[in-house]
Coordinates of N, CA and C in Angstrom, one line a residue:
M1 N -37.8 -32.9 -3.3 CA -36.4 -33.3 -3.5 C -35.9 -32.4 -4.6
K2 N -36.7 -32.2 -5.7 CA -36.3 -31.3 -6.8 C -36.1 -29.9 -6.3
Q3 N -36.9 -29.5 -5.4 CA -36.8 -28.1 -4.8 C -35.5 -28.0 -4.1
R4 N -35.2 -29.0 -3.3 CA -34.0 -29.0 -2.5 C -32.7 -28.9 -3.4
I5 N -32.7 -29.7 -4.5 CA -31.6 -29.7 -5.4 C -31.5 -28.3 -6.1
G6 N -32.6 -27.8 -6.5 CA -32.6 -26.4 -7.1 C -32.1 -25.4 -6.2
L7 N -32.5 -25.5 -4.9 CA -32.0 -24.5 -3.9 C -30.5 -24.6 -3.7
L8 N -30.0 -25.9 -3.6 CA -28.6 -26.1 -3.5 C -27.8 -25.5 -4.7
V9 N -28.3 -25.7 -5.9 CA -27.7 -25.2 -7.1 C -27.7 -23.7 -7.0
A10 N -28.8 -23.1 -6.6 CA -28.8 -21.6 -6.6 C -27.9 -21.1 -5.5
V11 N -27.8 -21.7 -4.4 CA -26.9 -21.3 -3.3 C -25.4 -21.4 -3.8
F12 N -25.1 -22.5 -4.5 CA -23.8 -22.8 -5.0 C -23.4 -21.7 -6.0
A13 N -24.3 -21.4 -6.9 CA -24.1 -20.4 -8.0 C -23.9 -19.0 -7.4
A14 N -24.7 -18.7 -6.4 CA -24.5 -17.4 -5.7 C -23.2 -17.3 -5.0
A15 N -22.8 -18.4 -4.3 CA -21.5 -18.4 -3.6 C -20.4 -18.3 -4.6
T16 N -20.4 -18.9 -5.7 CA -19.4 -18.9 -6.7 C -19.3 -17.4 -7.3
L17 N -20.4 -16.9 -7.6 CA -20.5 -15.5 -8.1 C -19.9 -14.5 -7.1
L18 N -20.3 -14.7 -5.8 CA -19.8 -13.8 -4.8 C -18.3 -13.9 -4.6
S19 N -17.7 -15.1 -4.7 CA -16.3 -15.3 -4.5 C -15.5 -14.7 -5.7
V20 N -16.1 -14.8 -6.9 CA -15.5 -14.2 -8.1 C -15.4 -12.7 -8.0
V21 N -16.5 -12.1 -7.5 CA -16.6 -10.6 -7.3 C -15.6 -10.2 -6.2
L22 N -15.5 -10.9 -5.1 CA -14.6 -10.6 -4.1 C -13.2 -10.7 -4.5
V23 N -12.8 -11.7 -5.2 CA -11.4 -11.9 -5.7 C -11.1 -10.8 -6.7
S24 N -11.9 -10.5 -7.6 CA -11.6 -9.5 -8.6 C -11.5 -8.1 -8.0
A25 N -12.3 -7.9 -6.9 CA -12.2 -6.6 -6.2 C -10.9 -6.4 -5.5
Q26 N -10.3 -7.5 -5.0 CA -9.0 -7.4 -4.3 C -7.8 -7.2 -5.2
Q27 N -7.9 -7.6 -6.5 CA -6.8 -7.4 -7.4 C -6.8 -6.0 -8.0
P28 N -5.7 -5.3 -7.9 CA -5.6 -4.0 -8.5 C -5.8 -4.0 -10.0
E29 N -6.5 -3.1 -10.5 CA -6.7 -3.0 -12.0 C -5.5 -2.3 -12.6
P30 N -4.9 -2.9 -13.6 CA -3.8 -2.2 -14.2 C -4.2 -0.9 -14.8
S31 N -3.3 0.1 -14.7 CA -3.7 1.4 -15.3 C -3.5 1.4 -16.8
Q32 N -2.8 0.5 -17.3 CA -2.6 0.4 -18.8 C -2.9 -1.1 -19.2
P33 N -3.2 -1.3 -20.4 CA -3.4 -2.7 -20.9 C -2.0 -3.4 -20.7
R34 N -2.1 -4.7 -20.5 CA -0.9 -5.6 -20.3 C 0.1 -5.3 -21.3
S35 N -0.3 -5.2 -22.6 CA 0.7 -5.0 -23.6 C 1.5 -3.7 -23.5
Q36 N 0.9 -2.7 -22.8 CA 1.6 -1.4 -22.7 C 2.3 -1.3 -21.3
Q37 N 2.1 -2.2 -20.4 CA 2.8 -2.1 -19.1 C 4.3 -2.4 -19.3
Q38 N 5.1 -1.7 -18.6 CA 6.6 -1.9 -18.7 C 7.0 -3.0 -17.7
P39 N 7.8 -3.9 -18.0 CA 8.2 -4.9 -17.1 C 9.1 -4.3 -16.0
Q40 N 9.0 -4.8 -14.8 CA 9.8 -4.4 -13.7 C 11.2 -5.0 -13.8
P41 N 12.3 -4.2 -13.6 CA 13.6 -4.8 -13.6 C 13.8 -5.8 -12.5
P42 N 14.6 -6.8 -12.7 CA 14.8 -7.8 -11.7 C 15.5 -7.2 -10.5
P43 N 15.3 -7.7 -9.3 CA 16.1 -7.1 -8.2 C 17.6 -7.4 -8.3
P44 N 18.4 -6.6 -7.8 CA 19.9 -6.8 -7.9 C 20.2 -8.1 -7.2
P45 N 21.2 -8.8 -7.7 CA 21.6 -10.1 -7.0 C 22.1 -9.8 -5.6
P46 N 22.0 -10.8 -4.7 CA 22.4 -10.6 -3.4 C 23.9 -10.4 -3.3
D47 N 24.4 -9.6 -2.4 CA 25.8 -9.3 -2.2 C 26.5 -10.6 -1.7
P48 N 27.4 -11.2 -2.4 CA 28.0 -12.4 -1.9 C 28.9 -12.2 -0.7
L49 N 29.4 -11.0 -0.5 CA 30.2 -10.7 0.7 C 29.5 -10.0 1.8
G50 N 28.2 -9.7 1.6 CA 27.4 -9.0 2.6 C 27.4 -9.5 4.0
D51 N 27.5 -10.8 4.1 CA 27.5 -11.4 5.5 C 28.9 -11.5 6.1
A52 N 29.9 -11.1 5.3 CA 31.3 -11.3 5.8 C 32.0 -10.0 6.2
I53 N 31.4 -8.9 5.8 CA 32.0 -7.6 6.2 C 30.9 -6.7 6.9
F54 N 31.4 -5.6 7.5 CA 30.5 -4.7 8.2 C 30.6 -3.3 7.6
P55 N 29.5 -2.7 7.1 CA 29.6 -1.3 6.6 C 30.0 -0.4 7.8
P56 N 30.8 0.6 7.5 CA 31.2 1.6 8.5 C 30.1 2.2 9.3
D57 N 29.0 2.5 8.6 CA 27.9 3.2 9.3 C 27.2 2.2 10.2
M58 N 27.2 0.9 10.0 CA 26.6 0.0 10.9 C 27.4 -0.1 12.2
V59 N 28.8 -0.1 12.0 CA 29.6 0.0 13.2 C 29.4 1.2 14.0
M60 N 29.3 2.4 13.3 CA 29.1 3.7 13.9 C 27.8 3.7 14.7
Q61 N 26.7 3.2 14.1 CA 25.4 3.2 14.7 C 25.3 2.4 16.0
H62 N 26.2 1.4 16.1 CA 26.2 0.5 17.3 C 27.5 0.6 18.1
Q63 N 28.2 1.7 18.1 CA 29.5 1.8 18.7 C 29.4 1.6 20.2
R64 N 28.3 2.1 20.9 CA 28.1 1.9 22.3 C 27.8 0.4 22.6
E65 N 26.9 -0.2 21.9 CA 26.5 -1.6 22.1 C 27.7 -2.5 21.9
L66 N 28.6 -2.1 21.0 CA 29.8 -2.9 20.7 C 30.9 -2.7 21.7
G67 N 30.8 -1.6 22.4 CA 31.9 -1.2 23.4 C 33.2 -0.9 22.7
L68 N 33.1 -0.1 21.6 CA 34.3 0.3 20.9 C 35.2 1.1 21.8
T69 N 36.5 0.8 21.8 CA 37.4 1.5 22.6 C 37.8 2.8 21.9
D70 N 38.4 3.7 22.6 CA 38.8 5.0 22.0 C 39.8 4.7 20.8
D71 N 40.7 3.7 21.0 CA 41.6 3.4 20.0 C 40.9 2.9 18.7
Q72 N 39.9 2.1 18.9 CA 39.2 1.6 17.7 C 38.5 2.7 17.0
K73 N 37.8 3.6 17.8 CA 37.1 4.8 17.1 C 38.1 5.7 16.4
T74 N 39.3 6.0 17.0 CA 40.3 6.8 16.4 C 40.8 6.2 15.1
F75 N 41.1 4.9 15.2 CA 41.5 4.1 14.0 C 40.5 4.2 12.9
M76 N 39.2 3.9 13.2 CA 38.2 3.9 12.2 C 38.0 5.2 11.5
R77 N 38.0 6.3 12.4 CA 37.8 7.6 11.8 C 38.9 8.0 10.8
A78 N 40.2 7.6 11.2 CA 41.3 7.9 10.4 C 41.2 7.2 9.1
E79 N 40.8 5.9 9.1 CA 40.7 5.1 7.9 C 39.6 5.6 7.0
I80 N 38.5 6.0 7.6 CA 37.4 6.5 6.8 C 37.8 7.9 6.2
N81 N 38.5 8.7 6.9 CA 38.9 10.0 6.3 C 39.9 9.7 5.2
R82 N 40.8 8.8 5.4 CA 41.8 8.5 4.3 C 41.1 8.0 3.1
T83 N 40.2 7.0 3.3 CA 39.5 6.5 2.2 C 38.6 7.5 1.5
T84 N 38.0 8.4 2.2 CA 37.1 9.4 1.6 C 38.0 10.3 0.8
T85 N 39.1 10.7 1.2 CA 40.0 11.6 0.5 C 40.4 10.9 -0.9
R86 N 40.8 9.6 -0.8 CA 41.2 8.9 -2.0 C 40.0 8.7 -2.9
F87 N 38.9 8.4 -2.3 CA 37.7 8.2 -3.1 C 37.3 9.5 -3.9
N88 N 37.4 10.7 -3.3 CA 37.1 11.9 -3.9 C 38.1 12.2 -5.1
E89 N 39.4 11.9 -4.9 CA 40.3 12.0 -6.0 C 40.0 11.1 -7.2
L90 N 39.6 9.9 -6.8 CA 39.2 8.9 -7.9 C 38.0 9.4 -8.6
Q91 N 37.0 10.0 -7.9 CA 35.8 10.4 -8.5 C 36.1 11.5 -9.6
W92 N 37.0 12.4 -9.2 CA 37.4 13.5 -10.2 C 38.0 12.8 -11.4
Q93 N 38.9 11.9 -11.2 CA 39.6 11.2 -12.3 C 38.6 10.4 -13.2
L94 N 37.6 9.8 -12.5 CA 36.6 9.0 -13.2 C 35.8 10.0 -14.1
Q95 N 35.4 11.1 -13.5 CA 34.5 12.0 -14.3 C 35.3 12.5 -15.5
D96 N 36.6 12.8 -15.3 CA 37.4 13.3 -16.4 C 37.5 12.3 -17.5
A97 N 37.7 11.0 -17.1 CA 37.9 9.9 -18.1 C 36.5 9.7 -18.8
M98 N 35.4 9.8 -18.1 CA 34.1 9.6 -18.7 C 33.8 10.7 -19.7
E99 N 34.2 11.9 -19.4 CA 34.0 13.0 -20.4 C 34.8 12.8 -21.6
A100 N 36.1 12.4 -21.5 CA 36.9 12.1 -22.6 C 36.4 11.0 -23.5
L101 N 35.9 9.9 -22.8 CA 35.3 8.8 -23.6 C 34.0 9.3 -24.3
H102 N 33.2 10.1 -23.6 CA 32.0 10.6 -24.3 C 32.3 11.4 -25.5
E103 N 33.3 12.3 -25.4 CA 33.6 13.1 -26.6 C 34.1 12.2 -27.7
T104 N 34.9 11.2 -27.4 CA 35.4 10.3 -28.5 C 34.2 9.6 -29.2
M105 N 33.2 9.1 -28.3 CA 32.1 8.3 -28.8 C 31.1 9.2 -29.6
K106 N 31.1 10.5 -29.5 CA 30.2 11.4 -30.2 C 30.5 11.5 -31.7
A107 N 31.8 11.2 -32.1 CA 32.2 11.4 -33.4 C 31.4 10.4 -34.4
N108 N 31.2 10.8 -35.6 CA 30.5 10.0 -36.6 C 31.3 8.7 -36.8
S109 N 32.6 8.8 -36.9 CA 33.5 7.7 -37.0 C 34.4 7.6 -35.8
V110 N 34.2 6.6 -35.0 CA 34.9 6.5 -33.7 C 36.3 5.9 -33.9
N111 N 37.3 6.6 -33.3 CA 38.7 6.0 -33.3 C 38.7 4.9 -32.3
E112 N 38.7 3.7 -32.8 CA 38.5 2.5 -31.9 C 39.6 2.4 -30.8
Q113 N 40.8 2.6 -31.2 CA 41.9 2.4 -30.3 C 41.9 3.5 -29.2
L114 N 41.5 4.7 -29.6 CA 41.4 5.8 -28.6 C 40.3 5.6 -27.7
A115 N 39.1 5.1 -28.2 CA 37.9 4.9 -27.4 C 38.2 3.8 -26.4
L116 N 38.8 2.7 -26.8 CA 39.1 1.6 -25.9 C 40.2 2.0 -24.9
S117 N 41.1 2.8 -25.2 CA 42.1 3.3 -24.3 C 41.4 4.1 -23.2
Q118 N 40.5 5.0 -23.6 CA 39.8 5.8 -22.7 C 38.8 4.9 -21.8
L119 N 38.2 3.9 -22.4 CA 37.4 3.0 -21.6 C 38.3 2.3 -20.5
D120 N 39.5 1.9 -20.9 CA 40.4 1.3 -19.9 C 40.6 2.2 -18.7
K121 N 40.7 3.5 -19.0 CA 40.9 4.5 -17.9 C 39.7 4.6 -17.0
V122 N 38.5 4.5 -17.6 CA 37.3 4.6 -16.8 C 37.2 3.3 -15.9
L123 N 37.5 2.2 -16.5 CA 37.4 0.9 -15.8 C 38.4 0.8 -14.7
D124 N 39.6 1.3 -15.0 CA 40.7 1.4 -13.9 C 40.3 2.2 -12.7
N125 N 39.6 3.4 -13.0 CA 39.2 4.2 -11.9 C 38.1 3.6 -11.1
E126 N 37.1 2.9 -11.8 CA 36.1 2.2 -11.1 C 36.6 1.1 -10.2
R127 N 37.6 0.4 -10.7 CA 38.2 -0.7 -10.0 C 38.9 -0.1 -8.7
E128 N 39.6 1.0 -8.9 CA 40.3 1.6 -7.7 C 39.4 2.0 -6.7
M129 N 38.2 2.6 -7.1 CA 37.2 3.0 -6.2 C 36.6 1.8 -5.4
K130 N 36.4 0.7 -6.1 CA 35.9 -0.5 -5.4 C 36.9 -1.1 -4.5
R131 N 38.2 -1.0 -4.9 CA 39.2 -1.6 -4.1 C 39.4 -0.7 -2.8
A132 N 39.3 0.6 -2.9 CA 39.4 1.5 -1.7 C 38.3 1.1 -0.7
H133 N 37.1 0.9 -1.2 CA 36.0 0.5 -0.3 C 36.2 -0.9 0.4
M134 N 36.7 -1.8 -0.4 CA 37.0 -3.1 0.2 C 38.1 -3.1 1.2
E135 N 39.1 -2.3 0.9 CA 40.2 -2.1 1.8 C 39.7 -1.5 3.1
L136 N 38.9 -0.6 3.1 CA 38.3 0.0 4.3 C 37.5 -1.0 5.1
A137 N 36.7 -1.8 4.4 CA 35.9 -2.8 5.0 C 36.8 -3.9 5.7
I138 N 37.8 -4.3 5.1 CA 38.8 -5.2 5.7 C 39.4 -4.6 6.9
R139 N 39.9 -3.4 6.8 CA 40.6 -2.8 8.0 C 39.6 -2.6 9.2
I140 N 38.4 -2.2 8.9 CA 37.4 -2.1 10.0 C 37.2 -3.5 10.6
K141 N 37.0 -4.5 9.8 CA 36.7 -5.8 10.4 C 37.9 -6.3 11.2
N142 N 39.1 -6.1 10.7 CA 40.2 -6.6 11.4 C 40.5 -5.8 12.7
K143 N 39.9 -4.6 12.9 CA 40.1 -3.9 14.1 C 39.1 -4.3 15.2
L144 N 38.0 -5.0 14.8 CA 37.0 -5.4 15.7 C 37.4 -6.8 16.3
T145 N 37.0 -6.9 17.6 CA 37.3 -8.2 18.3 C 36.3 -9.3 17.8
A146 N 36.5 -10.5 18.1 CA 35.6 -11.6 17.6 C 34.3 -11.4 18.3
E147 N 34.2 -10.9 19.5 CA 33.0 -10.7 20.2 C 32.2 -9.6 19.5
Q148 N 32.9 -8.5 19.2 CA 32.2 -7.4 18.5 C 31.7 -7.8 17.1
Q149 N 32.4 -8.6 16.4 CA 32.0 -9.1 15.1 C 30.7 -10.0 15.3
A150 N 30.7 -10.9 16.3 CA 29.6 -11.8 16.6 C 28.3 -10.9 16.9
K151 N 28.6 -9.9 17.7 CA 27.4 -9.0 18.0 C 26.9 -8.3 16.8
L152 N 27.7 -7.8 15.9 CA 27.3 -7.2 14.7 C 26.5 -8.2 13.8
Q153 N 27.0 -9.4 13.7 CA 26.3 -10.4 12.9 C 24.9 -10.7 13.5
S154 N 24.8 -10.7 14.8 CA 23.5 -10.9 15.4 C 22.5 -9.7 15.1
M155 N 23.0 -8.5 14.8 CA 22.2 -7.4 14.5 C 21.7 -7.3 13.1
R156 N 22.2 -8.2 12.2 CA 21.8 -8.2 10.8 C 20.4 -8.8 10.7
P157 N 19.7 -8.3 9.7 CA 18.4 -8.9 9.4 C 18.7 -10.4 8.9
P158 N 17.7 -11.2 9.0 CA 17.8 -12.6 8.5 C 18.3 -12.7 7.1
R159 N 19.0 -13.7 6.7 CA 19.5 -13.9 5.3 C 18.3 -13.9 4.4
G160 N 18.6 -13.2 3.3 CA 17.5 -13.1 2.3 C 16.5 -12.0 2.6
G161 N 16.8 -11.1 3.5 CA 15.9 -10.0 3.9 C 15.9 -8.9 2.9
P162 N 15.5 -7.7 3.2 CA 15.3 -6.7 2.2 C 16.6 -6.3 1.5
G163 N 17.8 -6.4 2.0 CA 19.0 -6.0 1.3 C 19.8 -7.2 0.8
G164 N 19.2 -8.4 0.8 CA 19.9 -9.5 0.3 C 20.4 -10.3 1.6
P165 N 21.5 -11.1 1.4 CA 21.9 -11.9 2.5 C 22.4 -11.2 3.7
G166 N 21.6 -11.0 4.7 CA 22.1 -10.5 6.0 C 22.5 -9.1 6.0
Q167 N 22.0 -8.2 5.2 CA 22.3 -6.8 5.3 C 21.2 -5.9 4.8
P168 N 21.2 -4.7 5.3 CA 20.2 -3.8 4.8 C 20.5 -3.3 3.4
P169 N 19.5 -2.8 2.7 CA 19.7 -2.4 1.3 C 20.8 -1.4 1.1
G170 N 21.6 -1.6 0.1 CA 22.6 -0.7 -0.3 C 23.9 -0.7 0.6
R171 N 24.1 -1.8 1.3 CA 25.2 -1.9 2.2 C 26.2 -2.9 1.7
G172 N 27.4 -2.8 2.1 CA 28.4 -3.8 1.7 C 29.0 -3.6 0.3
P173 N 29.7 -4.5 -0.2 CA 30.4 -4.3 -1.5 C 29.5 -4.0 -2.6
G174 N 28.3 -4.5 -2.7 CA 27.5 -4.2 -3.8 C 26.7 -3.0 -3.8
G175 N 26.6 -2.3 -2.6 CA 25.8 -1.1 -2.5 C 26.6 0.2 -2.6
P176 N 26.0 1.3 -2.3 CA 26.6 2.5 -2.4 C 27.8 2.7 -1.4
D177 N 27.8 1.9 -0.3 CA 28.9 2.0 0.6 C 30.0 1.0 0.4
G178 N 30.1 0.4 -0.8 CA 31.2 -0.5 -1.0 C 31.2 -0.9 -2.5
P179 N 32.3 -1.6 -2.9 CA 32.4 -2.0 -4.3 C 31.4 -3.0 -4.7
G180 N 31.1 -3.0 -5.9 CA 30.1 -4.0 -6.4 C 30.0 -3.9 -7.9
P181 N 29.0 -4.5 -8.5 CA 28.9 -4.5 -10.0 C 28.6 -3.1 -10.4
G182 N 29.1 -2.7 -11.5 CA 28.9 -1.4 -12.1 C 29.6 -1.3 -13.4
G183 N 29.1 -0.5 -14.3 CA 29.8 -0.4 -15.5 C 30.1 1.0 -15.8
P184 N 30.8 1.2 -16.9 CA 31.2 2.6 -17.2 C 29.9 3.4 -17.5
G185 N 29.9 4.6 -17.0 CA 28.8 5.5 -17.2 C 27.8 5.5 -16.0
Q186 N 28.0 4.5 -15.1 CA 27.1 4.6 -13.9 C 27.7 5.5 -12.9
K187 N 26.8 6.3 -12.3 CA 27.2 7.2 -11.3 C 27.9 6.5 -10.1
P188 N 29.1 6.9 -9.8 CA 29.8 6.2 -8.7 C 29.1 6.5 -7.3
P189 N 29.3 5.7 -6.3 CA 28.8 6.0 -5.0 C 29.3 7.2 -4.4
D190 N 28.7 7.8 -3.5 CA 29.1 9.1 -2.9 C 30.3 9.0 -2.0
G191 N 30.7 7.8 -1.6 CA 31.8 7.7 -0.7 C 31.4 7.0 0.6
P192 N 32.5 6.7 1.4 CA 32.2 6.0 2.6 C 31.6 7.0 3.6
P193 N 30.7 6.4 4.5 CA 30.1 7.3 5.6 C 31.2 7.6 6.6
M194 N 31.0 8.7 7.3 CA 31.9 9.2 8.3 C 31.6 8.6 9.7
L195 N 32.5 8.3 10.5 CA 32.3 7.9 11.9 C 32.4 9.2 12.7

């Protein structure tokens, strides 16, 4: 009986030791001590409008499946071209405003009124850029039929997927293809995609 209990204890100890070894082998070893590892930034918040609008490139990628008419394609191309032109003008203005703000902020003693006035110009440009993207998204959505919109909705990944609620990463108002959170000094998006 004692032999049997001893054997069971030995088997149990060996199994425990083996499981510890296997678990530790599956966990990656940090390259730096925990105290020196840099924390990962939190993921961006999901786009609250991502499931309500359709990025132009999504419409373009599925134009045959959606059965876009020639009138719809012509309208969307014209809107994208108009928005792209406006967006490029605003990017130049934003860059100019950022440079002026930067020059003011480099001084040892910053002129508060001048700096805040220049900040307002930066923020106004960013607002106009985001508004231009939202305007484009609204016009595209309004040109689609209810059936086309339903088909586009069904093509989205499930809510909470890789790009947030119902959209791929970087799409919609919060991504590079549309307005979203951003502050002065952040690089503006490259502009709307072309159809």
